[in-house]
Coordinates of C-alpha atoms and ligand atoms in Angstrom, one line a residue:
M1 CA -21.1 -16.7 -8.6
S2 CA -18.3 -19.2 -8.6
E3 CA -18.2 -21.8 -5.8
T4 CA -15.9 -21.2 -2.8
L5 CA -13.0 -23.6 -2.9
I6 CA -11.2 -22.5 0.2
E7 CA -13.6 -21.8 3.1
V8 CA -12.3 -19.4 5.7
A9 CA -13.5 -19.3 9.3
D10 CA -12.0 -17.0 11.9
N11 CA -12.2 -17.3 15.6
A12 CA -10.2 -14.6 17.3
G13 CA -7.1 -14.8 15.1
I14 CA -7.3 -18.6 14.8
V15 CA -8.1 -19.2 11.2
R16 CA -9.5 -22.4 9.8
L17 CA -9.1 -23.0 6.0
T18 CA -11.1 -25.8 4.4
V19 CA -10.3 -27.1 1.0
S20 CA -13.7 -27.7 -0.4
R21 CA -14.0 -29.8 -3.5
P22 CA -15.6 -32.9 -1.9
K23 CA -16.7 -34.4 -5.2
A24 CA -13.1 -34.7 -6.2
L25 CA -11.9 -35.6 -2.7
N26 CA -10.6 -32.0 -2.4
A27 CA -8.0 -32.5 -5.2
L28 CA -6.0 -29.3 -5.9
N29 CA -6.6 -27.8 -9.3
S30 CA -5.3 -24.4 -10.4
A31 CA -8.5 -22.7 -9.2
V32 CA -8.0 -24.0 -5.6
I33 CA -4.4 -22.9 -5.7
S34 CA -5.3 -19.4 -6.9
E35 CA -8.0 -19.1 -4.3
L36 CA -5.5 -20.2 -1.6
A37 CA -3.1 -17.6 -2.8
G38 CA -5.9 -14.9 -2.5
V39 CA -6.6 -16.1 1.1
L40 CA -2.9 -15.8 1.9
D41 CA -2.8 -12.2 0.5
D42 CA -5.3 -11.4 3.4
L43 CA -3.7 -13.6 6.1
E44 CA -0.2 -12.1 5.4
Q45 CA -1.6 -8.6 6.1
R46 CA -3.1 -9.4 9.5
D47 CA -1.3 -8.6 12.7
D48 CA -3.9 -10.4 14.9
L49 CA -3.3 -13.8 13.3
R50 CA -2.4 -16.5 16.0
A51 CA -2.6 -19.8 14.2
V52 CA -3.9 -21.4 11.0
L53 CA -5.5 -24.8 10.6
I54 CA -6.0 -26.3 7.2
T55 CA -8.2 -29.2 6.5
G56 CA -10.3 -30.8 3.8
A57 CA -14.1 -30.8 3.5
G58 CA -15.8 -34.1 4.7
E59 CA -14.5 -37.0 6.5
K60 CA -13.3 -39.0 3.6
S61 CA -10.4 -36.9 2.4
F62 CA -8.0 -34.2 3.4
V63 CA -6.7 -33.7 -0.1
A64 CA -6.3 -36.6 -2.6
G65 CA -3.6 -34.9 -4.6
A66 CA -3.3 -32.5 -7.4
D67 CA -6.1 -32.8 -9.9
I68 CA -5.2 -35.6 -12.2
A69 CA -7.8 -34.8 -14.8
E70 CA -6.6 -31.2 -15.1
M71 CA -3.0 -32.3 -15.3
R72 CA -3.4 -35.0 -17.9
D73 CA -3.0 -32.9 -21.0
K74 CA -0.5 -30.5 -19.8
T75 CA 2.7 -29.7 -21.8
P76 CA 6.0 -29.7 -19.9
E77 CA 5.8 -25.9 -19.8
Q78 CA 2.3 -25.9 -18.5
A79 CA 3.2 -28.6 -15.9
R80 CA 6.2 -26.4 -14.8
A81 CA 3.9 -23.4 -14.5
F82 CA 1.3 -25.3 -12.4
A83 CA 3.9 -26.8 -10.1
G84 CA 5.5 -23.4 -9.8
Q85 CA 2.3 -21.7 -8.9
A86 CA 1.5 -24.3 -6.3
L87 CA 5.0 -24.4 -4.8
K88 CA 5.0 -20.7 -4.3
T89 CA 1.6 -20.7 -2.7
I90 CA 2.4 -23.6 -0.4
K91 CA 5.7 -21.9 0.6
R92 CA 3.7 -18.8 1.6
L93 CA 1.5 -21.0 3.8
E94 CA 4.6 -22.6 5.3
T95 CA 6.2 -19.3 6.1
L96 CA 3.3 -17.6 7.7
P97 CA 4.6 -16.2 11.0
V98 CA 2.2 -18.4 13.1
P99 CA 1.9 -22.1 13.6
V100 CA 0.1 -23.8 10.7
V101 CA -1.6 -27.1 11.5
A102 CA -2.8 -29.7 9.0
L103 CA -5.9 -31.5 10.3
V104 CA -6.0 -34.7 8.3
N105 CA -9.0 -36.9 7.8
G106 CA -9.0 -39.7 5.2
F107 CA -6.9 -39.5 2.1
C108 CA -3.7 -37.4 2.2
L109 CA -2.1 -38.3 -1.1
G110 CA 0.3 -36.7 -3.5
G111 CA -0.1 -33.0 -3.5
G112 CA -2.2 -33.4 -0.4
C113 CA 0.6 -35.0 1.5
E114 CA 2.9 -32.3 0.2
L115 CA 0.5 -29.6 1.5
A116 CA 0.5 -31.3 4.9
L117 CA 4.3 -31.5 4.8
A118 CA 4.5 -27.7 4.5
C119 CA 2.5 -27.3 7.8
D120 CA 4.2 -27.1 11.1
W121 CA 2.0 -29.6 12.7
A122 CA 0.0 -32.5 11.2
V123 CA -2.7 -34.2 13.3
A124 CA -4.5 -37.1 11.8
S125 CA -7.5 -39.2 12.4
D126 CA -7.0 -42.9 12.6
N127 CA -8.6 -43.4 9.2
A128 CA -6.0 -41.2 7.5
I129 CA -4.1 -42.6 4.5
F130 CA -0.8 -41.0 3.4
G131 CA 1.3 -41.5 0.3
Q132 CA 3.1 -40.1 -2.6
P133 CA 1.6 -42.2 -5.4
E134 CA 2.9 -40.0 -8.3
V135 CA 5.1 -42.7 -9.8
L136 CA 2.0 -44.8 -10.3
L137 CA 0.8 -42.0 -12.6
G138 CA 4.1 -41.7 -14.4
V139 CA 5.3 -38.6 -12.7
I140 CA 7.1 -37.5 -9.5
P141 CA 5.9 -35.3 -6.7
G142 CA 5.9 -31.7 -7.8
F143 CA 4.6 -29.7 -4.9
G144 CA 7.8 -30.2 -2.8
G145 CA 7.4 -33.8 -1.7
T146 CA 10.9 -34.9 -2.9
Q147 CA 12.4 -32.2 -0.7
R148 CA 10.2 -31.8 2.3
L149 CA 9.5 -35.5 2.8
P150 CA 13.2 -36.5 3.3
R151 CA 13.6 -33.4 5.6
R152 CA 10.6 -34.7 7.7
V153 CA 11.1 -38.5 7.7
G154 CA 14.7 -39.0 6.5
P155 CA 15.9 -40.0 3.0
A156 CA 15.5 -43.7 3.3
M157 CA 11.8 -43.6 4.1
A158 CA 11.3 -40.8 1.6
I159 CA 12.9 -42.8 -1.2
D160 CA 10.7 -45.8 -0.1
L161 CA 7.5 -43.7 -0.4
V162 CA 8.3 -41.8 -3.6
T163 CA 9.6 -44.8 -5.5
T164 CA 6.9 -47.4 -4.5
G165 CA 4.0 -45.0 -4.4
R166 CA 2.6 -47.2 -1.5
K167 CA 0.0 -45.9 0.9
I168 CA 0.6 -45.9 4.6
D169 CA -1.9 -45.7 7.4
A170 CA -2.0 -43.1 10.2
Q171 CA -0.1 -45.3 12.6
E172 CA 2.8 -45.8 10.2
A173 CA 2.7 -42.1 9.4
L174 CA 3.1 -41.4 13.1
R175 CA 5.9 -43.9 13.5
I176 CA 8.0 -42.4 10.8
G177 CA 7.4 -38.8 12.0
L178 CA 5.2 -37.7 9.1
V179 CA 2.5 -36.6 11.5
N180 CA 2.6 -35.4 15.1
R181 CA -0.5 -37.1 16.6
V182 CA -3.1 -39.6 15.6
M183 CA -6.6 -39.5 17.1
P184 CA -9.8 -41.4 16.8
Q185 CA -11.8 -39.4 14.3
A186 CA -14.4 -38.4 16.9
E187 CA -11.8 -36.7 19.0
L188 CA -9.8 -35.0 16.3
E189 CA -11.8 -31.8 16.1
A190 CA -11.7 -31.1 19.8
Y191 CA -8.0 -31.9 19.9
A192 CA -7.2 -29.6 17.0
E193 CA -9.2 -26.8 18.6
E194 CA -7.4 -27.2 21.9
L195 CA -4.0 -27.4 20.1
T196 CA -4.5 -24.2 18.1
K197 CA -5.8 -22.4 21.1
Q198 CA -2.7 -23.4 23.1
L199 CA -0.4 -22.5 20.2
G200 CA -2.3 -19.2 19.6
G201 CA -2.0 -18.4 23.4
N202 CA 1.8 -18.5 23.5
G203 CA 3.7 -15.3 22.9
P204 CA 3.4 -14.6 19.1
E205 CA 6.8 -13.1 18.7
A206 CA 8.5 -16.1 20.5
V207 CA 6.5 -18.6 18.4
R208 CA 7.4 -16.7 15.3
G209 CA 11.1 -16.8 16.2
A210 CA 11.1 -20.4 17.2
K211 CA 9.4 -21.4 13.9
Q212 CA 11.8 -19.2 11.9
A213 CA 14.9 -20.7 13.7
V214 CA 13.8 -24.3 12.9
H215 CA 12.8 -23.6 9.3
D216 CA 15.7 -21.3 8.3
G217 CA 18.2 -23.3 10.3
L218 CA 17.5 -26.5 8.5
D219 CA 18.7 -25.0 5.3
Q220 CA 22.0 -23.9 6.7
D221 CA 25.2 -25.6 8.0
L222 CA 25.2 -26.1 11.8
D223 CA 27.4 -23.2 12.8
S224 CA 25.4 -20.7 10.7
A225 CA 22.1 -22.2 12.0
L226 CA 23.3 -21.8 15.6
A227 CA 24.3 -18.2 14.9
L228 CA 20.8 -17.7 13.6
E229 CA 19.4 -19.1 16.8
T230 CA 21.5 -16.8 18.9
S231 CA 20.3 -13.8 16.9
L232 CA 16.7 -14.7 17.2
F233 CA 17.1 -15.5 20.9
A234 CA 18.7 -12.1 21.5
L235 CA 15.9 -10.5 19.5
C236 CA 13.4 -11.8 22.0
F237 CA 14.9 -9.5 24.6
A238 CA 14.0 -6.5 22.4
G239 CA 10.3 -7.1 22.8
E240 CA 7.8 -7.1 25.6
E241 CA 7.0 -10.8 25.6
Q242 CA 10.3 -11.8 27.2
R243 CA 9.8 -9.4 30.1
E244 CA 6.2 -10.4 30.6
G245 CA 6.9 -14.2 30.4
M246 CA 9.8 -14.1 32.8
S247 CA 8.1 -11.6 35.2
A248 CA 5.0 -13.9 35.2
F249 CA 7.2 -16.8 36.3
V250 CA 8.9 -14.8 39.0
E251 CA 5.6 -13.4 40.2
K252 CA 4.0 -16.8 40.1
R253 CA 1.2 -15.8 37.8
K254 CA 0.1 -16.6 34.2
P255 CA 1.8 -14.6 31.5
N256 CA -0.5 -12.3 29.5
F257 CA 0.9 -12.3 25.9
Ligands
HXC301 C1 -8.8 -35.6 -9.6 C2 -9.7 -37.1 -8.2 C3 -8.5 -37.2 -7.5 C4 -7.4 -36.5 -8.0 C5 -9.9 -38.5 -6.5 N1 -10.6 -37.9 -7.5 N2 -8.7 -38.1 -6.5 N3 -9.9 -36.3 -9.2 N4 -7.6 -35.7 -9.0 N5 -6.2 -36.6 -7.4 C6 -12.0 -38.0 -7.9 C7 -12.3 -39.3 -8.6 O1 -11.9 -39.2 -10.0 C8 -13.8 -39.5 -8.4 O2 -14.5 -38.6 -9.3 C9 -13.9 -38.9 -7.0 O3 -12.8 -38.1 -6.7 C10 -14.0 -40.0 -5.9 O4 -12.8 -40.8 -6.1 P1 -12.9 -42.4 -6.2 O5 -11.7 -42.8 -6.9 O6 -14.2 -42.8 -6.8 O7 -12.9 -42.8 -4.7 P2 -12.3 -44.1 -4.0 O8 -12.6 -45.3 -4.9 O9 -12.7 -44.1 -2.6 O10 -10.7 -43.9 -4.1 C11 -10.1 -42.9 -3.4 C12 -8.6 -42.7 -3.9 C13 -8.6 -42.6 -5.4 C14 -7.8 -43.9 -3.4 C15 -8.1 -41.5 -3.1 O11 -9.5 -41.5 -5.8 C16 -7.3 -42.2 -5.9 O12 -6.4 -43.0 -6.0 N6 -7.1 -40.9 -6.2 C17 -5.9 -40.4 -6.8 C18 -4.8 -40.2 -5.8 C19 -3.5 -39.8 -6.4 O13 -2.9 -40.5 -7.2 N7 -3.0 -38.6 -6.0 C20 -1.8 -38.0 -6.5 C21 -2.1 -37.2 -7.7 S1 -0.6 -36.6 -8.4 P3 -15.8 -39.1 -10.0 O14 -16.1 -37.9 -10.9 O15 -15.4 -40.4 -10.8 O16 -16.8 -39.4 -8.9 C22 -0.1 -35.3 -7.5 C23 1.1 -34.6 -8.0 C24 1.4 -33.3 -7.3 O17 -0.7 -35.0 -6.5 C25 2.3 -32.4 -8.0 C26 1.8 -31.8 -9.2 C27 2.7 -30.7 -9.8

């Protein structure tokens, strides 16, 4: 039997995915990407999904990038196919209708940083190291880094990171807005568990709408994006969550979503 490259653990709709290639610091090769795509086939079918957390096996690395050894001898056509396969899969993770949290320990480089950028949340331990070191290998980011990084941290800092290839520590990643929180390593697990529980406990339709408004709106001009917000806001009133949430407030009780 082939080894499991994406471990899946499920706790009442909160699903934890662990990229598990610790000997290569969890580098993403085509087998990992294919397995992730297979896991997403299942997750996309589930209507009880509340939140997804993605992390890397071990404490040394989230994901140290795409697999350099596998990429080394690729032709341009093969490189395009590999990037295309990964981009499509990462986009599917990004557009899951639930919050997706990257739990980052250690190295979060290249394709690993690009994977984290596709997540709604990134929480990092204080030993985390981020970077887009592709230029040091004679290439550019290919899993979305040149596009998602400037959208997350602004173009100046993105240009800095993708043209120098320099690594930054967790505090700098927090300062530039690449991650949402930094924790001492010993506290990270408990924090992530609490966060996913909290996110998973909010009304799923409202969370889905809020996420969709932010993501889809960013790709549109302001007026179109505001119109999208209005449509998604109005749509909330077609479901049960809005009535339950507002009734709970008025009745001074906790909502039951
Ligand atoms: C393949 C990798 C790897 C990678 C680490 N390993 N990163 N294998 N691809 N991205 C392997 C090493 O070869 C080594 O295998 C083992 O993991 C442990 O790594 P070491 O280098 O011995 O560890 P250390 O000295 O602690 O250094 C850690 C490190 C370094 C700083 C993270 O491994 C490193 O610089 N890795 C590459 C990071 C990188 O450039 N990432 C971007 C890749 S390009 P052995 O068998 O020797 O024990 C990319 C492009 C995305 O992501 C777009 C593509 C379309």
